[in-house]
Amino acid sequence: MSNLYRAQYAYPPVQGLKDETYAYAFNSVNVAALGTAIAAGAVSGDIYLQLNNDFEFSCRGVNVRLRAASSNLYLWIKDPFGNYHSQVPVPLSRAYRATGEQAIGHIPVVFEPAIECPAGGTFTVYLYNPTSGALTPPEFTFFGVNRCVVEAAA
Amino acid sequence: MDIQLLTQADFILDKCGRPRPPQSGLSLVYIPKGFSVNCYFPVTPATATQSITKEITGDTTWCLREIQIYTVSSTALNFQVQLPNGRFLLSALQDILQIAGYGSYRFLFTKELECPPGSKLIVTFQDTNTGVAQPVNCVFGGAYKYVLKSGSNQLCPVDAVASSIPRILAGPSQNILAPAWQQGVGPATPKGYQDQEFVYTTNPATPITAIPLAGPLNATQTIAIDAGSDFRCRKILVSITADATVTAGTVLAKVRTGSGYSLFDDYFDVATYLNSAPWPIDWRINAADNVYFDLQLCDFAGMGNLYFQAYLEGVKRWKISGGAGQ
C-alpha cells in the first residue's frame, strides 16, 4: 500500500458478511412509553425497543439523552439475550452519559465487547424516578453496524 | 484531477527521504474532501421540515467516512440521512444532538462507504422548537479515491516500510488524551475469553452509605464481585447526595481490594476528579474479591447526613473452555 491513510478497524467484519454503519433511534415518536412522564417514585418497566428484522445488529454503543440535564432518572437495560447490564437501576446521568459531553455533541457510551443482537431482537429498559416530581423519559440511540449478507453475483 | 498531481501524491518517501513511486501494480490515492449541508429554520417557519439533497460530485468515487455537525445548546432539530446506497443511517428521525459533534467528537463510520459520482445524500431536518431560530451546519467528510497503475520497479521495498509505520488519520484526533476506544481501537477480549458489559454496585438492599455530620466521619462501602467471573473495571461512577440541612461537605475516598491492592495511595475527592472518566487501561479485579471504598468526610457544614454510593462499570470476563474468544 502506497498511501499513508490505512484504514484500521477495531472490528473486522465476519467472513461472508458486510458491515454497514447504522443507528437505532428510539424516542417519544416511535415508542409511546418514552413520551409519558414518569411520576414521582414510580417505575416505568418493560419498555421494549424493537430492532429491525432484516439484519443482525452489532451494537457498539448507546447514547441516552435526557431532556433536562439535571434529571435524576435511574436506568436498567436488558439486552436481547436477557442479560441485565447492571445489578440494579443506576443513575442515568452518570452511567450512561459519557465524560466530555458538551453542548456541541454527545459521544456514546461504548459497549465492550459489542452486543451481537439477533434480527428482530429487543432491548428492554426500565426507568425509575426516585425524585419527588415527575420526570420526562430520555431518548435512546443505539450505535453499531448491520451485518449484511454478501450475496453472490448472479 | 491532474494526473501528475495524483502521481506525486502516490509517491512515498524512502528511508533516505527521497520520494519514490510505489512498486508496480495498482495503488490507491485518497484526496480528502467534504460535502457541506447547511440548513436554517427561522422563528415560526412556514414548514418545519426540510430535505436537502446533495449530489456527490467529482471524477471518481468518493468515500464517506464521517459526519461533523455543529450545533448549539438551543438546537432542537430532528435529523435523518439517506445514504447514496439508498439506505438510511438512522432507523427513524432522531434528535440531532444524539450524534452531533465535530473534531474528536465527530460521528465516524465503522467502514467507509463508497459513493459513486452522481449519487446523492438526502438529509432531512425537522424543527422541534419553532419558537427559536434553528441554524445547523453539517459536513460529510471523506476522501476521493483514485486508483493508479503505478510506475517503475525499484530496488528498495518502500511500500513494505510505509505499511508498517503508524497510521496517520486524514482528520487527526484533536484530543491526545482521548481514550483508546475513541481512536477506534477498543480494549480487546483476549483469545479464549468472553466479556459481558456489567455495572457493579453495593448490596442492592442497602446501596447507600450514610455519613452523619455529627460523626463518626469515616465509613467503608463494600462492593462484592461475583465468584463466577473476573471483572475488568473501566470506570468508577460516584453518586453523592445530602440532606437538605447539609450546606457543605466533601467525601474523600480511598479505593482498594480485598487482595491488598490499593488503587491510589491516599484519600481524595473521587466524585470530582474520577467520576465517570474512562480509564486508559482496565483495572483487574479477581472473582470473589471485594472492592472497598474507605470514606472520609471533610469540609462540612450544617447538620444531617451525606450519602455515598459507588458503581464499578466494566466487563465480566469468563474463560471459554476449548474455544476461541470473541
Short mmCIF file of C-alpha atoms in Angstrom, two decimals:
data_model
loop_
_atom_site.label_atom_id
_atom_site.label_comp_id
_atom_site.label_asym_id
_atom_site.label_seq_id
_atom_site.Cartn_x
_atom_site.Cartn_y
_atom_site.Cartn_z
CA MET A 1 0.00 0.00 0.00
CA SER A 2 1.41 3.31 -1.01
CA ASN A 3 -0.88 5.70 0.76
CA LEU A 4 -0.42 6.88 4.32
CA TYR A 5 -4.11 6.56 5.01
CA ARG A 6 -4.58 3.00 6.11
CA ALA A 7 -7.97 2.08 7.39
CA GLN A 8 -7.70 0.37 10.75
CA TYR A 9 -10.85 -1.24 12.00
CA ALA A 10 -11.13 -2.40 15.54
CA TYR A 11 -13.81 -4.83 14.43
CA PRO A 12 -13.11 -6.75 11.25
CA PRO A 13 -16.30 -7.90 9.56
CA VAL A 14 -17.31 -11.53 9.88
CA GLN A 15 -16.45 -13.60 6.83
CA GLY A 16 -19.33 -13.67 4.40
CA LEU A 17 -20.96 -10.63 5.94
CA LYS A 18 -20.61 -6.96 5.17
CA ASP A 19 -20.85 -4.33 7.90
CA GLU A 20 -22.84 -1.18 7.30
CA THR A 21 -22.91 1.64 9.81
CA TYR A 22 -26.36 2.02 11.31
CA ALA A 23 -28.04 3.55 14.33
CA TYR A 24 -31.36 2.86 16.00
CA ALA A 25 -33.29 5.83 17.31
CA PHE A 26 -35.97 5.46 19.97
CA ASN A 27 -37.90 8.42 21.28
CA SER A 28 -41.44 9.55 22.04
CA VAL A 29 -42.31 9.46 18.36
CA ASN A 30 -41.78 5.74 17.84
CA VAL A 31 -42.06 4.42 21.42
CA ALA A 32 -45.15 5.63 23.22
CA ALA A 33 -43.80 4.88 26.68
CA LEU A 34 -40.96 7.33 26.13
CA GLY A 35 -43.49 10.12 25.70
CA THR A 36 -45.18 9.62 29.05
CA ALA A 37 -43.81 11.38 32.12
CA ILE A 38 -42.76 9.11 34.98
CA ALA A 39 -44.46 10.02 38.23
CA ALA A 40 -42.53 10.63 41.45
CA GLY A 41 -41.25 7.38 42.89
CA ALA A 42 -42.62 5.34 40.00
CA VAL A 43 -41.02 2.71 37.81
CA SER A 44 -41.74 2.60 34.10
CA GLY A 45 -40.90 -1.01 33.29
CA ASP A 46 -40.75 -3.27 30.29
CA ILE A 47 -40.21 -0.58 27.69
CA TYR A 48 -39.42 -2.57 24.56
CA LEU A 49 -37.01 -1.13 22.00
CA GLN A 50 -37.50 -3.32 18.95
CA LEU A 51 -34.78 -3.78 16.34
CA ASN A 52 -35.45 -4.37 12.65
CA ASN A 53 -35.82 -7.93 11.47
CA ASP A 54 -33.80 -7.55 8.27
CA PHE A 55 -30.25 -7.77 9.62
CA GLU A 56 -28.38 -8.79 12.72
CA PHE A 57 -27.16 -5.70 14.52
CA SER A 58 -23.78 -5.43 16.21
CA CYS A 59 -24.45 -2.85 18.91
CA ARG A 60 -21.30 -0.99 19.92
CA GLY A 61 -22.58 1.90 21.97
CA VAL A 62 -25.57 3.72 23.31
CA ASN A 63 -26.38 7.35 23.78
CA VAL A 64 -29.10 8.25 26.24
CA ARG A 65 -30.24 11.83 26.05
CA LEU A 66 -32.07 13.40 28.94
CA ARG A 67 -34.34 16.29 28.18
CA ALA A 68 -33.23 18.02 31.38
CA ALA A 69 -29.54 17.84 32.20
CA SER A 70 -30.16 17.64 35.94
CA SER A 71 -32.68 14.82 35.69
CA ASN A 72 -32.08 12.13 38.27
CA LEU A 73 -33.67 9.21 36.44
CA TYR A 74 -32.35 5.70 37.02
CA LEU A 75 -31.98 3.27 34.13
CA TRP A 76 -31.80 -0.51 33.90
CA ILE A 77 -31.05 -2.08 30.50
CA LYS A 78 -31.62 -5.66 29.42
CA ASP A 79 -30.12 -6.76 26.12
CA PRO A 80 -31.86 -9.04 23.57
CA PHE A 81 -30.37 -12.11 25.27
CA GLY A 82 -31.86 -11.27 28.64
CA ASN A 83 -28.61 -10.06 30.18
CA TYR A 84 -29.00 -7.12 32.51
CA HIS A 85 -26.28 -4.50 32.29
CA SER A 86 -26.25 -3.77 35.99
CA GLN A 87 -27.35 -5.32 39.23
CA VAL A 88 -29.86 -2.58 39.90
CA PRO A 89 -31.09 0.53 38.12
CA VAL A 90 -28.22 3.02 38.01
CA PRO A 91 -28.26 6.82 37.76
CA LEU A 92 -28.63 7.55 34.11
CA SER A 93 -26.79 10.85 34.25
CA ARG A 94 -23.67 9.11 35.49
CA ALA A 95 -23.67 5.65 33.99
CA TYR A 96 -24.96 6.37 30.52
CA ARG A 97 -23.65 9.81 29.72
CA ALA A 98 -20.06 9.84 28.57
CA THR A 99 -17.45 12.09 30.07
CA GLY A 100 -16.64 15.06 27.92
CA GLU A 101 -20.16 15.61 26.80
CA GLN A 102 -20.61 19.13 25.53
CA ALA A 103 -23.48 21.13 24.16
CA ILE A 104 -21.89 20.74 20.74
CA GLY A 105 -22.07 16.99 20.71
CA HIS A 106 -22.74 13.84 22.60
CA ILE A 107 -20.40 10.91 22.46
CA PRO A 108 -21.82 7.46 23.10
CA VAL A 109 -21.15 5.12 25.97
CA VAL A 110 -19.33 2.20 24.39
CA PHE A 111 -20.27 -1.46 24.77
CA GLU A 112 -17.09 -3.51 25.02
CA PRO A 113 -17.46 -6.06 23.66
CA ALA A 114 -20.19 -5.28 21.18
CA ILE A 115 -23.59 -6.93 21.63
CA GLU A 116 -24.40 -9.10 18.62
CA CYS A 117 -28.16 -8.61 18.51
CA PRO A 118 -30.27 -11.05 16.51
CA ALA A 119 -32.52 -9.68 13.79
CA GLY A 120 -35.76 -8.55 15.37
CA GLY A 121 -34.21 -8.59 18.85
CA THR A 122 -35.45 -6.36 21.62
CA PHE A 123 -33.73 -4.20 24.20
CA THR A 124 -35.81 -3.77 27.33
CA VAL A 125 -35.38 -0.74 29.54
CA TYR A 126 -36.71 0.14 32.97
CA LEU A 127 -36.81 3.72 34.21
CA TYR A 128 -37.07 4.62 37.88
CA ASN A 129 -37.83 8.09 39.15
CA PRO A 130 -36.57 8.45 42.74
CA THR A 131 -37.34 12.17 42.94
CA SER A 132 -40.38 13.96 44.31
CA GLY A 133 -41.52 15.28 40.95
CA ALA A 134 -42.47 13.82 37.57
CA LEU A 135 -39.61 13.33 35.08
CA THR A 136 -39.59 13.08 31.30
CA PRO A 137 -38.19 9.83 29.85
CA PRO A 138 -34.98 10.02 27.81
CA GLU A 139 -34.28 9.29 24.16
CA PHE A 140 -32.10 6.35 23.12
CA THR A 141 -29.74 5.87 20.19
CA PHE A 142 -28.01 2.53 19.73
CA PHE A 143 -24.95 2.75 17.50
CA GLY A 144 -23.39 -0.08 15.57
CA VAL A 145 -23.38 -1.90 12.28
CA ASN A 146 -25.86 -4.01 10.40
CA ARG A 147 -24.43 -7.41 9.47
CA CYS A 148 -25.49 -7.60 5.83
CA VAL A 149 -25.23 -10.87 3.97
CA VAL A 150 -22.95 -10.67 0.94
CA GLU A 151 -24.84 -12.28 -1.88
CA ALA A 152 -23.13 -13.97 -4.76
CA ALA A 153 -23.42 -12.28 -8.12
CA ALA A 154 -25.94 -13.82 -10.47
CA MET B 1 -7.82 15.93 -11.18
CA ASP B 2 -4.39 16.39 -12.71
CA ILE B 3 -2.73 13.01 -13.19
CA GLN B 4 0.69 14.49 -12.40
CA LEU B 5 -0.54 15.70 -9.03
CA LEU B 6 -2.05 12.31 -8.31
CA THR B 7 1.16 10.58 -9.22
CA GLN B 8 3.06 12.86 -6.88
CA ALA B 9 0.54 12.16 -4.13
CA ASP B 10 1.12 8.47 -4.72
CA PHE B 11 4.83 8.81 -4.05
CA ILE B 12 6.22 7.87 -0.71
CA LEU B 13 9.47 8.70 0.99
CA ASP B 14 12.14 6.06 1.18
CA LYS B 15 14.43 5.63 4.13
CA CYS B 16 16.70 8.32 2.71
CA GLY B 17 13.84 10.80 2.42
CA ARG B 18 13.60 10.61 -1.34
CA PRO B 19 10.17 10.44 -2.97
CA ARG B 20 9.75 7.17 -4.78
CA PRO B 21 6.91 5.70 -6.78
CA PRO B 22 5.35 2.57 -5.36
CA GLN B 23 6.05 -0.85 -6.75
CA SER B 24 4.39 -1.90 -9.95
CA GLY B 25 0.75 -2.67 -9.71
CA LEU B 26 -2.38 -0.84 -8.64
CA SER B 27 -2.27 1.68 -5.86
CA LEU B 28 -4.83 3.96 -4.25
CA VAL B 29 -4.57 7.68 -3.66
CA TYR B 30 -7.01 9.35 -1.31
CA ILE B 31 -7.64 13.10 -1.55
CA PRO B 32 -9.63 14.38 1.47
CA LYS B 33 -12.91 16.00 0.51
CA GLY B 34 -16.02 17.06 2.45
CA PHE B 35 -19.53 17.98 1.35
CA SER B 36 -21.30 20.54 3.49
CA VAL B 37 -25.03 20.63 4.12
CA ASN B 38 -26.40 23.73 5.83
CA CYS B 39 -29.93 24.44 6.92
CA TYR B 40 -31.74 27.29 8.64
CA PHE B 41 -35.18 27.46 10.18
CA PRO B 42 -36.39 30.97 11.09
CA VAL B 43 -38.66 31.60 14.04
CA THR B 44 -42.08 30.09 13.23
CA PRO B 45 -41.04 28.62 9.89
CA ALA B 46 -43.60 28.11 7.13
CA THR B 47 -42.66 24.45 7.04
CA ALA B 48 -41.00 22.63 9.91
CA THR B 49 -39.28 20.02 7.74
CA GLN B 50 -36.63 20.42 5.08
CA SER B 51 -34.98 17.73 2.96
CA ILE B 52 -31.73 18.73 1.33
CA THR B 53 -30.24 16.75 -1.50
CA LYS B 54 -26.51 16.88 -2.03
CA GLU B 55 -25.06 15.32 -5.13
CA ILE B 56 -21.66 13.68 -4.90
CA THR B 57 -19.55 15.48 -7.46
CA GLY B 58 -16.11 14.69 -8.80
CA ASP B 59 -14.44 12.45 -11.31
CA THR B 60 -14.02 9.40 -9.13
CA THR B 61 -15.61 7.52 -6.26
CA TRP B 62 -15.90 9.41 -3.00
CA CYS B 63 -15.64 7.53 0.30
CA LEU B 64 -17.85 8.71 3.15
CA ARG B 65 -16.04 8.35 6.47
CA GLU B 66 -17.54 10.78 8.95
CA ILE B 67 -20.21 13.37 9.72
CA GLN B 68 -19.38 16.55 11.58
CA ILE B 69 -22.30 18.59 12.87
CA TYR B 70 -22.11 21.94 14.57
CA THR B 71 -24.94 22.72 16.96
CA VAL B 72 -25.53 24.94 19.97
CA SER B 73 -27.28 24.32 23.26
CA SER B 74 -30.55 25.73 21.94
CA THR B 75 -30.56 23.44 18.92
CA ALA B 76 -33.82 21.49 18.68
CA LEU B 77 -33.83 19.56 15.44
CA ASN B 78 -34.55 16.05 14.32
CA PHE B 79 -32.25 14.53 11.75
CA GLN B 80 -32.17 11.68 9.24
CA VAL B 81 -29.82 10.77 6.39
CA GLN B 82 -30.48 8.66 3.35
CA LEU B 83 -27.11 7.46 2.12
CA PRO B 84 -26.11 7.26 -1.54
CA ASN B 85 -26.65 3.48 -1.49
CA GLY B 86 -30.32 4.11 -0.71
CA ARG B 87 -30.18 3.00 2.89
CA PHE B 88 -30.97 5.16 5.89
CA LEU B 89 -28.35 5.89 8.52
CA LEU B 90 -30.88 6.04 11.36
CA SER B 91 -33.92 3.89 11.95
CA ALA B 92 -36.10 6.98 12.45
CA LEU B 93 -35.90 10.75 12.69
CA GLN B 94 -33.78 11.39 15.76
CA ASP B 95 -32.71 14.35 17.87
CA ILE B 96 -29.63 15.69 16.12
CA LEU B 97 -27.87 16.25 19.45
CA GLN B 98 -27.64 12.47 19.79
CA ILE B 99 -24.97 12.29 17.13
CA ALA B 100 -23.84 15.89 16.70
CA GLY B 101 -20.21 16.76 17.24
CA TYR B 102 -17.07 17.77 15.48
CA GLY B 103 -13.33 17.26 15.75
CA SER B 104 -12.67 14.36 18.08
CA TYR B 105 -16.40 14.03 18.71
CA ARG B 106 -17.46 13.61 15.10
CA PHE B 107 -19.64 10.70 14.03
CA LEU B 108 -17.36 8.12 12.46
CA PHE B 109 -18.35 5.34 10.10
CA THR B 110 -17.02 1.95 11.04
CA LYS B 111 -16.31 1.23 7.41
CA GLU B 112 -16.13 3.87 4.72
CA LEU B 113 -19.00 3.94 2.27
CA GLU B 114 -18.09 4.24 -1.40
CA CYS B 115 -20.29 6.78 -3.18
CA PRO B 116 -20.01 6.98 -6.96
CA PRO B 117 -20.14 10.39 -8.65
CA GLY B 118 -23.69 11.45 -9.31
CA SER B 119 -25.12 9.62 -6.32
CA LYS B 120 -26.95 11.63 -3.71
CA LEU B 121 -27.09 12.27 0.01
CA ILE B 122 -30.55 13.24 1.21
CA VAL B 123 -30.54 14.94 4.59
CA THR B 124 -33.79 15.67 6.40
CA PHE B 125 -34.11 18.21 9.21
CA GLN B 126 -37.21 18.75 11.31
CA ASP B 127 -37.59 21.79 13.57
CA THR B 128 -38.84 20.72 17.01
CA ASN B 129 -38.79 24.16 18.65
CA THR B 130 -40.24 26.68 16.25
CA GLY B 131 -40.03 29.47 18.82
CA VAL B 132 -36.27 29.76 18.30
CA ALA B 133 -34.34 30.15 15.05
CA GLN B 134 -32.52 26.91 14.23
CA PRO B 135 -29.31 27.05 12.19
CA VAL B 136 -27.34 23.86 11.66
CA ASN B 137 -24.16 23.04 9.75
CA CYS B 138 -23.06 19.59 8.68
CA VAL B 139 -20.01 18.35 6.83
CA PHE B 140 -19.98 14.87 5.37
CA GLY B 141 -16.27 14.09 5.39
CA GLY B 142 -14.32 11.58 3.41
CA ALA B 143 -11.95 11.32 0.51
CA TYR B 144 -11.85 10.88 -3.22
CA LYS B 145 -10.41 7.53 -4.13
CA TYR B 146 -8.18 7.35 -7.19
CA VAL B 147 -6.88 4.06 -8.49
CA LEU B 148 -3.48 4.39 -10.13
CA LYS B 149 -1.47 1.95 -12.12
CA SER B 150 1.86 2.75 -10.66
CA GLY B 151 5.24 3.26 -12.23
CA SER B 152 8.64 1.75 -12.12
CA ASN B 153 10.15 -1.15 -10.32
CA GLN B 154 12.58 -0.28 -7.60
CA LEU B 155 15.25 -1.84 -5.50
CA CYS B 156 14.07 -0.62 -2.12
CA PRO B 157 10.77 -2.21 -0.94
CA VAL B 158 9.48 1.07 0.45
CA ASP B 159 5.85 0.06 0.34
CA ALA B 160 6.52 -2.53 2.97
CA VAL B 161 8.17 0.12 5.10
CA ALA B 162 5.27 2.53 4.61
CA SER B 163 2.69 -0.03 5.54
CA SER B 164 4.45 -0.76 8.80
CA ILE B 165 4.58 2.80 10.12
CA PRO B 166 1.88 4.06 12.47
CA ARG B 167 -1.38 5.03 10.94
CA ILE B 168 -1.94 8.76 10.26
CA LEU B 169 -5.59 9.75 10.02
CA ALA B 170 -6.78 12.12 7.33
CA GLY B 171 -8.55 14.03 10.08
CA PRO B 172 -6.36 13.55 13.12
CA SER B 173 -7.94 13.40 16.55
CA GLN B 174 -7.60 16.72 18.29
CA ASN B 175 -7.64 15.26 21.75
CA ILE B 176 -4.39 13.49 22.52
CA LEU B 177 -5.77 12.34 25.86
CA ALA B 178 -8.78 10.66 24.31
CA PRO B 179 -9.16 7.04 25.41
CA ALA B 180 -8.17 4.30 23.03
CA TRP B 181 -11.71 3.38 22.02
CA GLN B 182 -12.31 6.93 20.82
CA GLN B 183 -9.45 6.49 18.40
CA GLY B 184 -11.23 3.48 17.00
CA VAL B 185 -9.27 0.93 18.99
CA GLY B 186 -11.29 -0.89 21.60
CA PRO B 187 -9.91 -2.90 24.51
CA ALA B 188 -9.96 -6.36 23.06
CA THR B 189 -11.19 -9.52 24.71
CA PRO B 190 -8.28 -11.95 24.92
CA LYS B 191 -8.49 -15.11 22.92
CA GLY B 192 -10.17 -17.86 24.88
CA TYR B 193 -12.26 -15.45 26.98
CA GLN B 194 -15.68 -13.90 26.79
CA ASP B 195 -16.72 -10.48 28.13
CA GLN B 196 -20.05 -9.07 29.15
CA GLU B 197 -20.71 -5.43 29.98
CA PHE B 198 -21.72 -5.03 33.61
CA VAL B 199 -22.07 -2.45 36.37
CA TYR B 200 -21.47 -3.48 39.99
CA THR B 201 -22.77 -1.65 42.96
CA THR B 202 -23.17 -2.33 46.62
CA ASN B 203 -25.75 -4.61 48.13
CA PRO B 204 -28.94 -3.56 46.33
CA ALA B 205 -30.87 -3.76 49.58
CA THR B 206 -28.68 -1.16 51.26
CA PRO B 207 -26.92 0.58 48.43
CA ILE B 208 -26.16 3.87 50.09
CA THR B 209 -23.63 4.58 52.83
CA ALA B 210 -24.67 7.42 55.13
CA ILE B 211 -22.06 9.56 56.85
CA PRO B 212 -23.50 11.71 59.64
CA LEU B 213 -22.02 15.17 60.09
CA ALA B 214 -22.24 14.57 63.82
CA GLY B 215 -19.76 11.73 63.37
CA PRO B 216 -18.21 9.29 63.01
CA LEU B 217 -16.81 10.96 59.90
CA ASN B 218 -15.44 7.84 58.29
CA ALA B 219 -17.14 4.78 56.82
CA THR B 220 -16.46 1.96 54.38
CA GLN B 221 -18.57 0.91 51.44
CA THR B 222 -18.03 -2.58 50.05
CA ILE B 223 -18.79 -3.94 46.60
CA ALA B 224 -18.67 -7.72 46.26
CA ILE B 225 -17.52 -9.22 42.95
CA ASP B 226 -19.29 -12.38 41.78
CA ALA B 227 -17.43 -15.62 42.33
CA GLY B 228 -18.09 -16.90 38.81
CA SER B 229 -16.20 -14.31 36.82
CA ASP B 230 -13.35 -11.83 36.99
CA PHE B 231 -14.13 -8.17 36.50
CA ARG B 232 -12.34 -5.54 34.40
CA CYS B 233 -13.25 -2.13 35.73
CA ARG B 234 -13.20 0.72 33.20
CA LYS B 235 -14.95 3.50 35.09
CA ILE B 236 -15.91 4.42 38.61
CA LEU B 237 -19.23 6.20 38.98
CA VAL B 238 -19.97 8.04 42.20
CA SER B 239 -23.23 9.47 43.46
CA ILE B 240 -23.21 11.79 46.47
CA THR B 241 -26.40 13.20 47.91
CA ALA B 242 -27.16 15.09 51.10
CA ASP B 243 -29.98 16.01 53.43
CA ALA B 244 -31.45 19.44 52.79
CA THR B 245 -29.93 20.63 56.06
CA VAL B 246 -26.37 19.97 54.89
CA THR B 247 -24.86 23.16 53.45
CA ALA B 248 -21.36 21.91 52.58
CA GLY B 249 -19.31 18.76 52.61
CA THR B 250 -16.78 16.74 50.65
CA VAL B 251 -16.43 12.98 50.72
CA LEU B 252 -12.90 11.71 50.17
CA ALA B 253 -12.32 8.09 49.27
CA LYS B 254 -9.51 5.59 49.06
CA VAL B 255 -10.22 2.54 46.91
CA ARG B 256 -8.71 -0.89 47.49
CA THR B 257 -9.48 -4.56 47.01
CA GLY B 258 -9.52 -7.42 49.45
CA SER B 259 -6.33 -8.78 47.92
CA GLY B 260 -4.49 -5.82 49.40
CA TYR B 261 -4.13 -3.86 46.18
CA SER B 262 -4.76 -0.16 46.61
CA LEU B 263 -5.90 1.83 43.57
CA PHE B 264 -4.39 5.04 44.92
CA ASP B 265 -2.28 5.79 47.93
CA ASP B 266 -4.33 8.39 49.76
CA TYR B 267 -7.79 9.84 50.15
CA PHE B 268 -9.07 12.24 47.54
CA ASP B 269 -12.28 13.62 46.09
CA VAL B 270 -13.20 10.82 43.67
CA ALA B 271 -16.57 12.35 42.83
CA THR B 272 -14.88 15.43 41.42
CA TYR B 273 -11.75 14.04 39.84
CA LEU B 274 -12.53 10.46 38.89
CA ASN B 275 -16.26 10.25 38.38
CA SER B 276 -17.20 8.53 35.12
CA ALA B 277 -13.83 9.21 33.49
CA PRO B 278 -12.82 6.33 31.17
CA TRP B 279 -9.52 4.74 32.10
CA PRO B 280 -6.79 4.11 29.57
CA ILE B 281 -6.37 0.53 30.79
CA ASP B 282 -8.58 -1.85 32.71
CA TRP B 283 -8.37 -2.35 36.45
CA ARG B 284 -8.28 -6.09 37.01
CA ILE B 285 -10.35 -7.38 39.92
CA ASN B 286 -10.42 -11.09 40.60
CA ALA B 287 -13.55 -13.16 41.07
CA ALA B 288 -14.94 -13.26 44.61
CA ASP B 289 -12.84 -10.30 45.66
CA ASN B 290 -14.27 -7.22 47.35
CA VAL B 291 -13.75 -3.58 46.44
CA TYR B 292 -13.61 -1.28 49.45
CA PHE B 293 -14.27 2.45 49.40
CA ASP B 294 -12.78 3.89 52.59
CA LEU B 295 -14.60 7.16 53.07
CA GLN B 296 -13.70 10.32 54.96
CA LEU B 297 -15.97 13.33 55.33
CA CYS B 298 -14.37 16.78 55.45
CA ASP B 299 -15.09 20.49 54.90
CA PHE B 300 -18.67 20.04 56.02
CA ALA B 301 -21.24 22.44 57.43
CA GLY B 302 -24.83 22.14 58.58
CA MET B 303 -26.44 19.07 60.07
CA GLY B 304 -27.77 15.73 58.92
CA ASN B 305 -26.21 13.10 56.64
CA LEU B 306 -24.23 12.88 53.43
CA TYR B 307 -24.82 9.76 51.33
CA PHE B 308 -22.27 7.96 49.18
CA GLN B 309 -22.90 5.34 46.50
CA ALA B 310 -20.32 3.96 44.08
CA TYR B 311 -20.65 1.92 40.90
CA LEU B 312 -17.99 -0.03 39.03
CA GLU B 313 -18.51 -0.11 35.28
CA GLY B 314 -16.68 -2.59 33.08
CA VAL B 315 -16.94 -6.15 31.86
CA LYS B 316 -17.33 -9.53 33.47
CA ARG B 317 -14.80 -11.92 31.99
CA TRP B 318 -15.07 -15.69 31.68
CA LYS B 319 -12.69 -18.21 30.27
CA ILE B 320 -14.19 -20.27 27.47
CA SER B 321 -13.00 -23.80 27.68
CA GLY B 322 -11.72 -25.24 24.47
CA GLY B 323 -12.87 -22.42 22.23
CA ALA B 324 -11.64 -19.22 20.73
CA GLY B 325 -12.64 -15.92 22.31
CA GLN B 326 -14.73 -13.33 20.60
#
